[in-house]
Amino acid sequence: MIQFNELGLAELILRAVSDEGYTTPTPIQAKVIPDMMNGRDILGTAQTGTGKTAAFVLPILERVAERIAGSHPRPAPKHAHALIVAPTRELTAQIADSIRTYGRHVRPSVAVIVGGLKPGPQIKAMARGVDIIVATPGRLLDHMSTGAIKLDQTALIVLDEADQMMDLGFLPAIRKIMARLPKERQVALLSATMPKQIRALANDFLKAPSEISVAPVAKPIEKI
Ligand code: AMP
């Protein structure tokens, strides 16, 4: 079985993973992490409890670690290098927690952009530009329309729980967001189920994706 330290992740990331007590990637992590690091688009069918969050967070942190090591410029004001879109405030909070946990040694800049909170602090958080935005679709679109957030330099995008975003009526917003991204970008789309509207979304916005489907698990994987 493959180990985390065989995936080519930066030492600063491996240390945080090991701090959590994880040695072996879950099946979705073993497939998605190398494919994302190779620049491939991802179409993943996976539910909560499969380790899907770390599967996309670790490759994003790898990109940030490379940026900090000096191989890429820092994000411009109001811009972000990576964007994670999720259906609910709760889920964005969980994803931001994972970024903090696995990113504790990389220390990326992160803005959480969600509805139900004052826009002012979010605009301020974006002013200098950030490594990663974690957002719900509606509020992200609001900030894009006022010019507080610009996505023309965002080359790495994750759509998490796409089927739930569809159920909440966010598909038109997702399409508008995708249309504002640069042509050269990498997209990972994750969904617990793969109804035909989500397949259509993938067909429209993903290029030759690596497809992975992991069986639902009965209960979340326990921490070692
Ligand atoms: P998720 O499917 O992303 O919601 O993750 C479910 C749970 O699995 C979380 O509590 C993670 O902390 C945990 N987890 C993630 N990756 C691993 C791993 N490689 N080994 C053990 N547990 C993990």
Short mmCIF file of C-alpha atoms and ligand atoms in Angstrom, two decimals:
data_model
loop_
_atom_site.label_atom_id
_atom_site.label_comp_id
_atom_site.label_asym_id
_atom_site.label_seq_id
_atom_site.Cartn_x
_atom_site.Cartn_y
_atom_site.Cartn_z
CA MET A 1 0.00 0.00 0.00
CA ILE A 2 1.29 3.45 -0.90
CA GLN A 3 2.38 5.77 1.92
CA PHE A 4 1.96 9.55 2.12
CA ASN A 5 5.69 10.12 1.76
CA GLU A 6 5.64 8.39 -1.65
CA LEU A 7 3.25 10.94 -3.16
CA GLY A 8 5.85 13.64 -3.80
CA LEU A 9 4.36 16.13 -1.33
CA ALA A 10 6.56 18.80 0.26
CA GLU A 11 8.17 18.02 3.60
CA LEU A 12 6.15 20.80 5.30
CA ILE A 13 2.92 19.10 4.23
CA LEU A 14 4.05 15.58 5.14
CA ARG A 15 4.94 16.80 8.60
CA ALA A 16 1.41 18.16 9.15
CA VAL A 17 -0.14 14.90 7.86
CA SER A 18 2.08 12.93 10.19
CA ASP A 19 1.14 15.29 13.08
CA GLU A 20 -2.45 14.10 12.49
CA GLY A 21 -1.29 10.50 12.81
CA TYR A 22 -1.97 9.58 9.18
CA THR A 23 0.50 7.36 7.34
CA THR A 24 -1.60 5.73 4.64
CA PRO A 25 -3.64 7.74 2.14
CA THR A 26 -7.28 6.69 1.72
CA PRO A 27 -8.15 5.30 -1.76
CA ILE A 28 -9.40 8.66 -3.04
CA GLN A 29 -6.28 10.39 -1.72
CA ALA A 30 -3.96 7.79 -3.32
CA LYS A 31 -5.52 8.52 -6.72
CA VAL A 32 -6.45 12.21 -6.58
CA ILE A 33 -3.28 13.60 -5.00
CA PRO A 34 -0.85 12.36 -7.71
CA ASP A 35 -3.29 13.18 -10.53
CA MET A 36 -3.87 16.72 -9.25
CA MET A 37 -0.12 17.20 -8.78
CA ASN A 38 0.29 16.13 -12.43
CA GLY A 39 -2.10 18.88 -13.44
CA ARG A 40 -5.04 16.68 -14.41
CA ASP A 41 -8.69 17.57 -14.05
CA ILE A 42 -10.56 15.32 -11.63
CA LEU A 43 -14.09 13.97 -11.65
CA GLY A 44 -14.64 12.23 -8.33
CA THR A 45 -17.65 10.43 -6.95
CA ALA A 46 -17.07 10.37 -3.22
CA GLN A 47 -18.97 11.07 -0.06
CA THR A 48 -17.93 12.60 3.24
CA GLY A 49 -15.88 10.15 5.28
CA THR A 50 -13.69 9.03 2.39
CA GLY A 51 -10.94 11.55 3.11
CA LYS A 52 -11.95 13.61 0.07
CA THR A 53 -11.16 16.95 1.73
CA ALA A 54 -7.47 16.16 2.23
CA ALA A 55 -7.44 14.67 -1.30
CA PHE A 56 -7.89 18.13 -2.78
CA VAL A 57 -6.46 20.27 0.05
CA LEU A 58 -3.00 18.63 0.01
CA PRO A 59 -2.31 19.24 -3.72
CA ILE A 60 -3.47 22.85 -3.29
CA LEU A 61 -1.09 23.25 -0.36
CA GLU A 62 1.66 21.73 -2.49
CA ARG A 63 1.07 24.50 -5.05
CA VAL A 64 1.19 27.12 -2.27
CA ALA A 65 4.38 25.59 -0.87
CA GLU A 66 5.96 25.91 -4.33
CA ARG A 67 4.83 29.52 -4.49
CA ILE A 68 6.33 30.28 -1.09
CA ALA A 69 9.55 28.47 -2.05
CA GLY A 70 9.86 31.13 -4.72
CA SER A 71 8.88 29.46 -7.96
CA HIS A 72 5.71 31.55 -8.50
CA PRO A 73 4.74 35.18 -7.80
CA ARG A 74 2.40 35.91 -4.87
CA PRO A 75 -1.27 36.54 -5.75
CA ALA A 76 -2.13 40.04 -6.96
CA PRO A 77 -4.53 42.25 -4.95
CA LYS A 78 -8.12 40.90 -5.06
CA HIS A 79 -6.88 37.72 -6.76
CA ALA A 80 -6.38 34.15 -5.55
CA HIS A 81 -4.35 31.26 -6.92
CA ALA A 82 -6.83 28.57 -5.83
CA LEU A 83 -10.59 28.49 -5.29
CA ILE A 84 -12.68 25.92 -3.45
CA VAL A 85 -16.45 26.24 -3.87
CA ALA A 86 -18.77 24.35 -1.52
CA PRO A 87 -22.54 24.43 -0.91
CA THR A 88 -22.79 25.58 2.72
CA ARG A 89 -21.16 27.77 5.30
CA GLU A 90 -20.63 24.71 7.51
CA LEU A 91 -18.77 22.87 4.79
CA THR A 92 -16.60 25.90 3.95
CA ALA A 93 -15.71 26.11 7.66
CA GLN A 94 -14.70 22.42 7.70
CA ILE A 95 -12.59 22.86 4.57
CA ALA A 96 -10.93 25.97 6.02
CA ASP A 97 -10.18 23.94 9.18
CA SER A 98 -8.53 21.23 7.07
CA ILE A 99 -6.45 23.88 5.29
CA ARG A 100 -5.34 25.22 8.67
CA THR A 101 -4.54 21.71 9.95
CA TYR A 102 -2.63 20.40 6.93
CA GLY A 103 -1.25 23.86 6.15
CA ARG A 104 0.07 24.64 9.61
CA HIS A 105 3.68 24.59 8.40
CA VAL A 106 3.02 25.99 4.91
CA ARG A 107 0.86 28.84 6.25
CA PRO A 108 -1.18 29.80 3.19
CA SER A 109 -3.28 32.95 3.17
CA VAL A 110 -6.96 31.99 3.09
CA ALA A 111 -10.20 33.98 2.68
CA VAL A 112 -13.55 32.40 3.57
CA ILE A 113 -16.26 34.02 1.47
CA VAL A 114 -19.76 33.04 2.58
CA GLY A 115 -23.25 34.47 2.79
CA GLY A 116 -24.90 35.54 6.05
CA LEU A 117 -21.88 37.56 7.19
CA LYS A 118 -20.97 41.20 6.58
CA PRO A 119 -19.19 41.67 3.25
CA GLY A 120 -16.76 44.30 4.61
CA PRO A 121 -14.28 41.97 6.34
CA GLN A 122 -14.37 39.65 3.30
CA ILE A 123 -13.49 42.54 0.98
CA LYS A 124 -10.66 43.47 3.35
CA ALA A 125 -9.44 39.86 3.46
CA MET A 126 -9.19 39.88 -0.33
CA ALA A 127 -7.58 43.30 -0.68
CA ARG A 128 -3.99 42.05 -0.79
CA GLY A 129 -4.83 38.82 -2.60
CA VAL A 130 -4.78 35.33 -1.08
CA ASP A 131 -3.45 31.89 -1.87
CA ILE A 132 -6.81 30.17 -1.39
CA ILE A 133 -10.47 31.27 -1.38
CA VAL A 134 -13.03 28.94 0.20
CA ALA A 135 -16.49 30.13 -0.84
CA THR A 136 -20.16 29.49 -1.23
CA PRO A 137 -21.33 30.35 -4.77
CA GLY A 138 -23.79 33.20 -4.13
CA ARG A 139 -21.55 35.44 -2.05
CA LEU A 140 -18.57 34.76 -4.29
CA LEU A 141 -20.59 35.93 -7.28
CA ASP A 142 -21.63 39.09 -5.36
CA HIS A 143 -17.99 39.99 -4.71
CA MET A 144 -17.08 39.23 -8.32
CA SER A 145 -19.79 41.58 -9.56
CA THR A 146 -18.55 44.46 -7.39
CA GLY A 147 -14.94 43.79 -8.39
CA ALA A 148 -13.83 42.89 -4.83
CA ILE A 149 -12.77 39.44 -6.08
CA LYS A 150 -11.15 38.73 -9.44
CA LEU A 151 -10.72 35.18 -10.70
CA ASP A 152 -8.75 35.78 -13.90
CA GLN A 153 -5.56 34.42 -12.27
CA THR A 154 -7.17 31.51 -10.44
CA ALA A 155 -5.76 28.41 -12.08
CA LEU A 156 -6.81 25.73 -9.59
CA ILE A 157 -10.49 25.20 -8.78
CA VAL A 158 -12.33 22.63 -6.68
CA LEU A 159 -16.10 22.21 -6.78
CA ASP A 160 -16.96 20.18 -3.70
CA GLU A 161 -20.31 18.43 -3.13
CA ALA A 162 -21.49 19.49 -6.57
CA ASP A 163 -24.75 17.54 -6.29
CA GLN A 164 -25.67 19.43 -3.13
CA MET A 165 -24.87 22.73 -4.86
CA MET A 166 -27.26 21.64 -7.61
CA ASP A 167 -29.98 20.78 -5.05
CA LEU A 168 -29.60 24.25 -3.54
CA GLY A 169 -30.07 25.87 -6.96
CA PHE A 170 -26.45 26.99 -7.37
CA LEU A 171 -25.77 25.51 -10.84
CA PRO A 172 -26.37 28.82 -12.70
CA ALA A 173 -24.01 30.57 -10.24
CA ILE A 174 -21.37 27.85 -10.72
CA ARG A 175 -21.56 28.26 -14.48
CA LYS A 176 -21.11 32.04 -14.17
CA ILE A 177 -18.11 31.55 -11.87
CA MET A 178 -16.53 28.98 -14.22
CA ALA A 179 -16.95 31.37 -17.14
CA ARG A 180 -14.76 33.97 -15.41
CA LEU A 181 -11.80 31.67 -14.82
CA PRO A 182 -8.76 31.69 -17.08
CA LYS A 183 -8.73 29.24 -20.01
CA GLU A 184 -5.63 27.53 -18.64
CA ARG A 185 -6.85 26.09 -15.37
CA GLN A 186 -7.20 22.84 -13.52
CA VAL A 187 -10.58 21.77 -12.15
CA ALA A 188 -11.51 19.07 -9.64
CA LEU A 189 -15.22 18.29 -9.36
CA LEU A 190 -16.37 16.13 -6.47
CA SER A 191 -19.87 14.90 -5.88
CA ALA A 192 -21.50 12.25 -3.69
CA THR A 193 -23.69 11.22 -6.63
CA MET A 194 -23.34 11.79 -10.35
CA PRO A 195 -26.75 12.87 -11.73
CA LYS A 196 -26.87 13.91 -15.38
CA GLN A 197 -26.76 17.67 -14.65
CA ILE A 198 -23.44 17.19 -12.84
CA ARG A 199 -22.12 15.04 -15.72
CA ALA A 200 -23.14 17.87 -18.06
CA LEU A 201 -21.29 20.38 -15.88
CA ALA A 202 -18.22 18.15 -16.00
CA ASN A 203 -18.50 17.79 -19.78
CA ASP A 204 -18.66 21.56 -20.17
CA PHE A 205 -15.82 22.51 -17.83
CA LEU A 206 -13.42 19.57 -17.36
CA LYS A 207 -10.75 18.47 -19.84
CA ALA A 208 -10.12 14.70 -20.07
CA PRO A 209 -10.63 14.27 -16.33
CA SER A 210 -9.22 11.46 -14.28
CA GLU A 211 -12.34 9.73 -13.02
CA ILE A 212 -12.50 8.15 -9.63
CA SER A 213 -15.36 6.64 -7.75
CA VAL A 214 -14.96 5.43 -4.19
CA ALA A 215 -17.55 3.38 -2.39
CA PRO A 216 -19.44 5.11 0.39
CA VAL A 217 -18.20 4.15 3.81
CA ALA A 218 -20.54 3.29 6.67
CA LYS A 219 -18.89 5.65 9.11
CA PRO A 220 -16.16 8.30 8.90
CA ILE A 221 -12.63 6.97 9.07
CA GLU A 222 -11.47 7.24 12.63
CA LYS A 223 -8.33 9.11 13.51
CA ILE A 224 -5.50 6.79 14.43
P1 AMP B 1 -13.63 13.75 4.69
O1 AMP B 1 -14.13 12.61 3.85
O2 AMP B 1 -12.73 14.65 3.95
O3 AMP B 1 -14.76 14.48 5.34
O4 AMP B 1 -12.71 13.12 5.86
C1 AMP B 1 -13.23 12.22 6.81
C2 AMP B 1 -12.30 12.03 8.01
O5 AMP B 1 -11.19 11.23 7.67
C3 AMP B 1 -11.74 13.30 8.60
O6 AMP B 1 -12.01 13.29 9.98
C4 AMP B 1 -10.25 13.22 8.36
O7 AMP B 1 -9.54 13.80 9.41
C5 AMP B 1 -10.00 11.75 8.27
N1 AMP B 1 -8.88 11.40 7.37
C6 AMP B 1 -8.54 12.03 6.24
N2 AMP B 1 -7.49 11.43 5.64
C7 AMP B 1 -7.17 10.36 6.41
C8 AMP B 1 -6.16 9.33 6.31
N3 AMP B 1 -5.31 9.28 5.29
N4 AMP B 1 -6.13 8.38 7.27
C9 AMP B 1 -7.01 8.43 8.30
N5 AMP B 1 -7.98 9.36 8.44
C10 AMP B 1 -8.06 10.34 7.52
#
